[in-house]
CSV table of C-alpha atoms in Angstrom, one decimal:
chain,number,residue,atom,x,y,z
A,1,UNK,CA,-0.4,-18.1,13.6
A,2,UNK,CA,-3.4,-20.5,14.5
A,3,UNK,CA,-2.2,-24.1,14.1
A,4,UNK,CA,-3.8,-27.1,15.4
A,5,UNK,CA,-2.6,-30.6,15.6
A,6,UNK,CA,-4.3,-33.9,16.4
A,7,UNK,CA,-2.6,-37.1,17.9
A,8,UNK,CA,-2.6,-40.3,19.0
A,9,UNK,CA,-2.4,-44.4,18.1
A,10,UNK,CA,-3.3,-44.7,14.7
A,11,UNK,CA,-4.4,-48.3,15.3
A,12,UNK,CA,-6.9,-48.9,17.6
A,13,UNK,CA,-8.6,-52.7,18.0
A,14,UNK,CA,-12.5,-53.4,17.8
A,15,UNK,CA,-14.4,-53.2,20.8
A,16,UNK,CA,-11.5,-51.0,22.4
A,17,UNK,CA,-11.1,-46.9,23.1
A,18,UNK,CA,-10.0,-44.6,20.4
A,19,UNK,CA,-8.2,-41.4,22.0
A,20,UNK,CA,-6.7,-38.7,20.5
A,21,UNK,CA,-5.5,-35.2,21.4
A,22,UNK,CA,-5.1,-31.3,19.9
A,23,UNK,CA,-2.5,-29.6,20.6
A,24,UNK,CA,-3.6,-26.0,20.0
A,25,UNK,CA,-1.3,-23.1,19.4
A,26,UNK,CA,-1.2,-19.6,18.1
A,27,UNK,CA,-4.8,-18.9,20.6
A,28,UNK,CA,-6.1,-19.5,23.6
A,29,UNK,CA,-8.6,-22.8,24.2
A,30,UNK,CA,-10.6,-20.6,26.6
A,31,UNK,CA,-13.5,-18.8,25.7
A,32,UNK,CA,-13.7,-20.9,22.5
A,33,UNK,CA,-15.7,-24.1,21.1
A,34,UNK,CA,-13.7,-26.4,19.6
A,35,UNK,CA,-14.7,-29.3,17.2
A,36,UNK,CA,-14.0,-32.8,16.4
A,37,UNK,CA,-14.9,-34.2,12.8
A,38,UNK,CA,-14.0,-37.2,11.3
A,39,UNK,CA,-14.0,-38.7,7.2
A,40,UNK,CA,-14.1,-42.5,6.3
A,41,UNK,CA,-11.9,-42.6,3.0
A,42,UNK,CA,-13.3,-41.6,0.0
A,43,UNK,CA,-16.8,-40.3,2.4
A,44,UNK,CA,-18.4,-37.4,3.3
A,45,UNK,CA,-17.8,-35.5,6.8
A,46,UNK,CA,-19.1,-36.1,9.6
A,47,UNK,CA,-19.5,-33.5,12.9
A,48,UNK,CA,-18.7,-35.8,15.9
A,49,UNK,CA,-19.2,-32.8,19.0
A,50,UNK,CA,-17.6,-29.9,20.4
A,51,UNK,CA,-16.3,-28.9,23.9
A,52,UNK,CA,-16.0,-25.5,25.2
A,53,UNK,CA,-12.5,-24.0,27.0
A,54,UNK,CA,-14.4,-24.4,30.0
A,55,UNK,CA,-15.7,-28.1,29.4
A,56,UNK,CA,-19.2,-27.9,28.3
A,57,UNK,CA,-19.8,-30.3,25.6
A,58,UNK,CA,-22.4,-31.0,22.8
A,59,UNK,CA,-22.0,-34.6,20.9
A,60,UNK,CA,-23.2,-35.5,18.2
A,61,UNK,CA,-26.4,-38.1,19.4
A,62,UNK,CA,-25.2,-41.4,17.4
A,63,UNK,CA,-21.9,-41.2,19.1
A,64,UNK,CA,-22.8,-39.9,22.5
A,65,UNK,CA,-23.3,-42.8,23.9
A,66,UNK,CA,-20.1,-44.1,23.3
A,67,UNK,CA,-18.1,-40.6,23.7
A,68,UNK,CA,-16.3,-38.2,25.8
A,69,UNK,CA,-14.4,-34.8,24.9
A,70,UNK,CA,-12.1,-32.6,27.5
A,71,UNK,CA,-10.0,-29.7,27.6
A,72,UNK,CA,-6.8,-29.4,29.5
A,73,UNK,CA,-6.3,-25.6,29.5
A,74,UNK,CA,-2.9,-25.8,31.3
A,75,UNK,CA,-1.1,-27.9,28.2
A,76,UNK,CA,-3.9,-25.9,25.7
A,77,UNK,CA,-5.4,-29.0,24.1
A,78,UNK,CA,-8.2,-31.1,24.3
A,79,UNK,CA,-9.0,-34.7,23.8
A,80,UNK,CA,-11.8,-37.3,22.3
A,81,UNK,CA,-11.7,-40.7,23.8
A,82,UNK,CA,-14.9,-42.8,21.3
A,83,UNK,CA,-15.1,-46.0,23.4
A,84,UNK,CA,-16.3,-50.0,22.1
A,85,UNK,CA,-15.1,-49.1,18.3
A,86,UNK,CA,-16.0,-50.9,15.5
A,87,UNK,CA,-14.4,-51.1,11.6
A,88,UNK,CA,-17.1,-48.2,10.9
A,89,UNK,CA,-15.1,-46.2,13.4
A,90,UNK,CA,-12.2,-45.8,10.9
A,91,UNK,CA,-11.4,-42.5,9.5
A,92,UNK,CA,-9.5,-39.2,9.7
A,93,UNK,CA,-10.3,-37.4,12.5
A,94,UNK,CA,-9.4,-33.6,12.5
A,95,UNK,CA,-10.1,-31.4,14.7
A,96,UNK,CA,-10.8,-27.8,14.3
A,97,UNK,CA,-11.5,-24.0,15.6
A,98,UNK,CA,-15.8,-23.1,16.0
A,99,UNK,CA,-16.4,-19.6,15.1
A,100,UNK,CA,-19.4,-18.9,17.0
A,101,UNK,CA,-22.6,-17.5,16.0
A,102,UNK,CA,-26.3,-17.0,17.5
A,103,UNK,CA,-29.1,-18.0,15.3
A,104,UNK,CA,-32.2,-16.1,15.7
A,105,UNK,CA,-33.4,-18.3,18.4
A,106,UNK,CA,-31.1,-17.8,20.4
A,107,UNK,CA,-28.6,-20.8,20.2
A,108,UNK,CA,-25.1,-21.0,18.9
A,109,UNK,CA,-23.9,-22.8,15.7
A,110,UNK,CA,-20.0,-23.2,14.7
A,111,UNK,CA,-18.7,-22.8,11.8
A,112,UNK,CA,-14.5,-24.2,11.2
A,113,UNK,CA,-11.7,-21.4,10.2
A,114,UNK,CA,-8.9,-23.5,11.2
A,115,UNK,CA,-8.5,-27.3,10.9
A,116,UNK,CA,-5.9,-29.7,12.3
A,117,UNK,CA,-3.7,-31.8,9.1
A,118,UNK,CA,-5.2,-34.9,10.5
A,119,UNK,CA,-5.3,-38.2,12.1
A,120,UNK,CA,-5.6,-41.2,10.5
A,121,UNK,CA,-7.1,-43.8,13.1
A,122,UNK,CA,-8.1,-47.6,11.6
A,123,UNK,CA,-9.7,-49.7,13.9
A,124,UNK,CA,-8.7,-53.2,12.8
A,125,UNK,CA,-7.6,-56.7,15.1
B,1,UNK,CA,-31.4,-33.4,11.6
B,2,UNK,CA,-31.1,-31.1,8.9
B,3,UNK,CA,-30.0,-33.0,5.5
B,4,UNK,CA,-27.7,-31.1,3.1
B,5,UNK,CA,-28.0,-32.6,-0.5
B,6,UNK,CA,-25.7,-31.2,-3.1
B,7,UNK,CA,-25.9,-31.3,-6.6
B,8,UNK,CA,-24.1,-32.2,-8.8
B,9,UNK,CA,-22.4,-34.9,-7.6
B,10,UNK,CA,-19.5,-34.2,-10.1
B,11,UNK,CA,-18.9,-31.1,-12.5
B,12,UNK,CA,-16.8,-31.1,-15.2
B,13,UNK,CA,-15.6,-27.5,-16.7
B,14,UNK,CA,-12.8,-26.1,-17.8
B,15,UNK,CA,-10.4,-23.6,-16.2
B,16,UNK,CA,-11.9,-19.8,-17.2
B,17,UNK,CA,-15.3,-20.8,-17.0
B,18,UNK,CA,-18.0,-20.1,-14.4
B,19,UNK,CA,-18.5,-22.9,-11.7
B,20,UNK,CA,-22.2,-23.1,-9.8
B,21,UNK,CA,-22.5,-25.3,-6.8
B,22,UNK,CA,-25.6,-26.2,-5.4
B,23,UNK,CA,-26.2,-27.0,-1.7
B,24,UNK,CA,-29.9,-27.4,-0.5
B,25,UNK,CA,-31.3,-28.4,2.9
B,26,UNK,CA,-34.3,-30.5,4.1
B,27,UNK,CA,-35.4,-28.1,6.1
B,28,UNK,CA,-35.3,-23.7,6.2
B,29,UNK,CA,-32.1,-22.7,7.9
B,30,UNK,CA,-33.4,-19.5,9.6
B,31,UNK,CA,-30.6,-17.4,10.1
B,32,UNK,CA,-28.8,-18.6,6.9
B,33,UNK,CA,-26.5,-20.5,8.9
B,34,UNK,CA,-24.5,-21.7,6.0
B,35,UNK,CA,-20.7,-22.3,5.4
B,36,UNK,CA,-18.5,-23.7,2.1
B,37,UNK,CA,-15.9,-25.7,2.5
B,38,UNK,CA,-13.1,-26.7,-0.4
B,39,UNK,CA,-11.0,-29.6,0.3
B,40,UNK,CA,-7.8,-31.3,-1.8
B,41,UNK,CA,-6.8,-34.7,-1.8
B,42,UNK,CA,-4.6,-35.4,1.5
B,43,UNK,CA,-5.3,-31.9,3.4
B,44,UNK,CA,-8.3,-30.9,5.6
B,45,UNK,CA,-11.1,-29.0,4.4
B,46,UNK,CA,-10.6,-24.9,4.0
B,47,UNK,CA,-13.2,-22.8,4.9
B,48,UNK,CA,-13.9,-20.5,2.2
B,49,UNK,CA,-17.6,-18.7,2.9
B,50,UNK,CA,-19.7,-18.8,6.0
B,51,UNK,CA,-23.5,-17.2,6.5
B,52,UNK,CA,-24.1,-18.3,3.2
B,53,UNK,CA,-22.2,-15.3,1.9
B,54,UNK,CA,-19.4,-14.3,3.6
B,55,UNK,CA,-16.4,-14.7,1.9
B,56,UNK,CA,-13.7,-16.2,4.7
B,57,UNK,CA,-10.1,-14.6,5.2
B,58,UNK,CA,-7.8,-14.9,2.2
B,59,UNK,CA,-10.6,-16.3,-0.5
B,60,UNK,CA,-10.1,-14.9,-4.2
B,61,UNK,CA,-13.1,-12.9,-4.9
B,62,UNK,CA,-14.1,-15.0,-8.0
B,63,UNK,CA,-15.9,-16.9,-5.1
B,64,UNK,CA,-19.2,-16.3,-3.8
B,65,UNK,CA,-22.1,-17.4,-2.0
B,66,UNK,CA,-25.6,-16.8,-2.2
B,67,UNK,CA,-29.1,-18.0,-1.4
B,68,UNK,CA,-31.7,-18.4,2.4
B,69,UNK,CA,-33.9,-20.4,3.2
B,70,UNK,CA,-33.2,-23.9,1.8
B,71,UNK,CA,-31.0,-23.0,-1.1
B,72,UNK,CA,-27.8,-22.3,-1.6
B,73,UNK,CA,-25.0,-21.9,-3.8
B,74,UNK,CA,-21.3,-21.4,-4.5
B,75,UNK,CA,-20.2,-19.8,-7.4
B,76,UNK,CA,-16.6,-19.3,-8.7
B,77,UNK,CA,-16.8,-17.1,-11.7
B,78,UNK,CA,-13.7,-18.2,-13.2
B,79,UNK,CA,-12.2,-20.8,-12.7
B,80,UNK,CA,-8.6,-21.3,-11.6
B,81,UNK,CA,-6.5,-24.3,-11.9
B,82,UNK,CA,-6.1,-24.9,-8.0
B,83,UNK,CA,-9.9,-24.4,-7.9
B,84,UNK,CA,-10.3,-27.7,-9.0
B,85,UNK,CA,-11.2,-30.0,-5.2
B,86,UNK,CA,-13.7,-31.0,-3.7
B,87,UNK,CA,-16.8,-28.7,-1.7
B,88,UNK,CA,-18.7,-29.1,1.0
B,89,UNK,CA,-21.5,-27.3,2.6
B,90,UNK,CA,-22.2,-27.5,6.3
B,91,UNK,CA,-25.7,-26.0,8.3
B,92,UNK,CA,-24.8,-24.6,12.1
B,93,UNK,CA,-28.5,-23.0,12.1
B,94,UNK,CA,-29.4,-26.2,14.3
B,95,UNK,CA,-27.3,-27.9,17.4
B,96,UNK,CA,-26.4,-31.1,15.2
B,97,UNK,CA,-24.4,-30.0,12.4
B,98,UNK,CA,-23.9,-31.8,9.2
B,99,UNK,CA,-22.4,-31.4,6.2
B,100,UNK,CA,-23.5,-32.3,2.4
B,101,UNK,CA,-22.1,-35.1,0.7
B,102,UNK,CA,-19.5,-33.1,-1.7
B,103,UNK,CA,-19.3,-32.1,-5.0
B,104,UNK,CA,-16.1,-33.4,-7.1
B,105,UNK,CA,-15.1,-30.4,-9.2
B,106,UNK,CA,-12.7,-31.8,-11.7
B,107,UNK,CA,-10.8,-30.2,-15.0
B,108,UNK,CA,-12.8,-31.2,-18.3
């Protein structure tokens, strides 16, 4: 059964790196995209980038600047590390399963079957 | 990037009746790259249709999706008790993905 599950410091302080891992079980993190997305309370979601099981990544480009994704196949679980955070930076972050797709041009878009519970991260001094 | 507005913001019905959900995007989505999304208060999002139609592993048939181009929508024909959350559409027919802004579905 295909379970994911996020983790790391749930407080992090301004100006310092949020980093949190997936712990992926129940499939392989090779051959597959996998996603991180995030939700300020009581907000909307927002797609933060992806990273393939062999390390190529796609951010979104009002984080990029500040972010990095990898995959450690050998524990099966990948990892966000969103550097100089702010309060705006507070929110659950999940992380979850692409299911892949070519559009008609030619480029992949990701859907999310399976979604991690959860992490509630608050940046705060 | 592709904006998703929803509408309405909030709908108010009553379990047994029909439930239409309206997702529409700033620009075409070409390939109909479209997915729902139901979430309840304190769990993650489900996925419950994808290219705009396709109704995802386990979802009651009383849910379906329909529409190209720039409009879609989610309708649940009749509607359950634990249909009552929160839905979100999300575009993957472009490389920045984003999601609508929700709309509350909540018992009348």
């Amino acid at each position: 059964q295909m379970q994911l599950q996020e983790s790391g410091p749930g407080l992090v302080k301004p100006s310092e790196t949020l980093s949190l891992s997936c712990d992926v079980s129940g499939d392989s993190i090779n051959n597959l995209w996998w996603s991180w997305i995030r939700q300020p309370a009581g907000k909307g979601l927002e797609w933060i980038g992806r990273i393939y099981g062999g390390g190529i990544t796609n951010y979104n480009p009002s984080l990029k600047s500040r972010l990095t994704m990898s995959v450690d196949t050998s524990k099966n679980q990948f990892s966000l590390r969103l550097s100089s955070v702010s309060a705006a930076d507070t929110a659950i972050y999940y992380c979850a399963r692409g299911r892949t797709f070519i559009t008609v041009d030619g480029s992949p878009g990701d859907f999310f079957d399976y979604w991690g519970q959860g992490a509630l991260v608050t940046v705060s001094s | 990037e592709i904006v998703l507005t929803q509408s309405p913001g909030t709908l108010s019905l009553s379990p047994g009746e029909r439930a239409a959900l309206s997702c529409r995007a700033s620009q075409s989505l070409s390939s109909n790259f479209l997915a729902w999304y139901q979430q309840k208060p304190g769990q993650a999002p489900r996925l419950v249709i994808y290219s705009a139609s396709t109704r995802a592993i386990g979802i009651p048939d009383r849910f379906s999706g329909s529409g190209s181009g720039t409009d879609f929508t989610l309708t649940i024909s009749r509607l359950q008790p634990e249909d009552f959350a929160v839905y979100y559409c999300q575009q993957y027919d472009s490389s920045l993905y984003t999601f609508g802004q929700g709309t509350n579905l909540q018992i009348k």
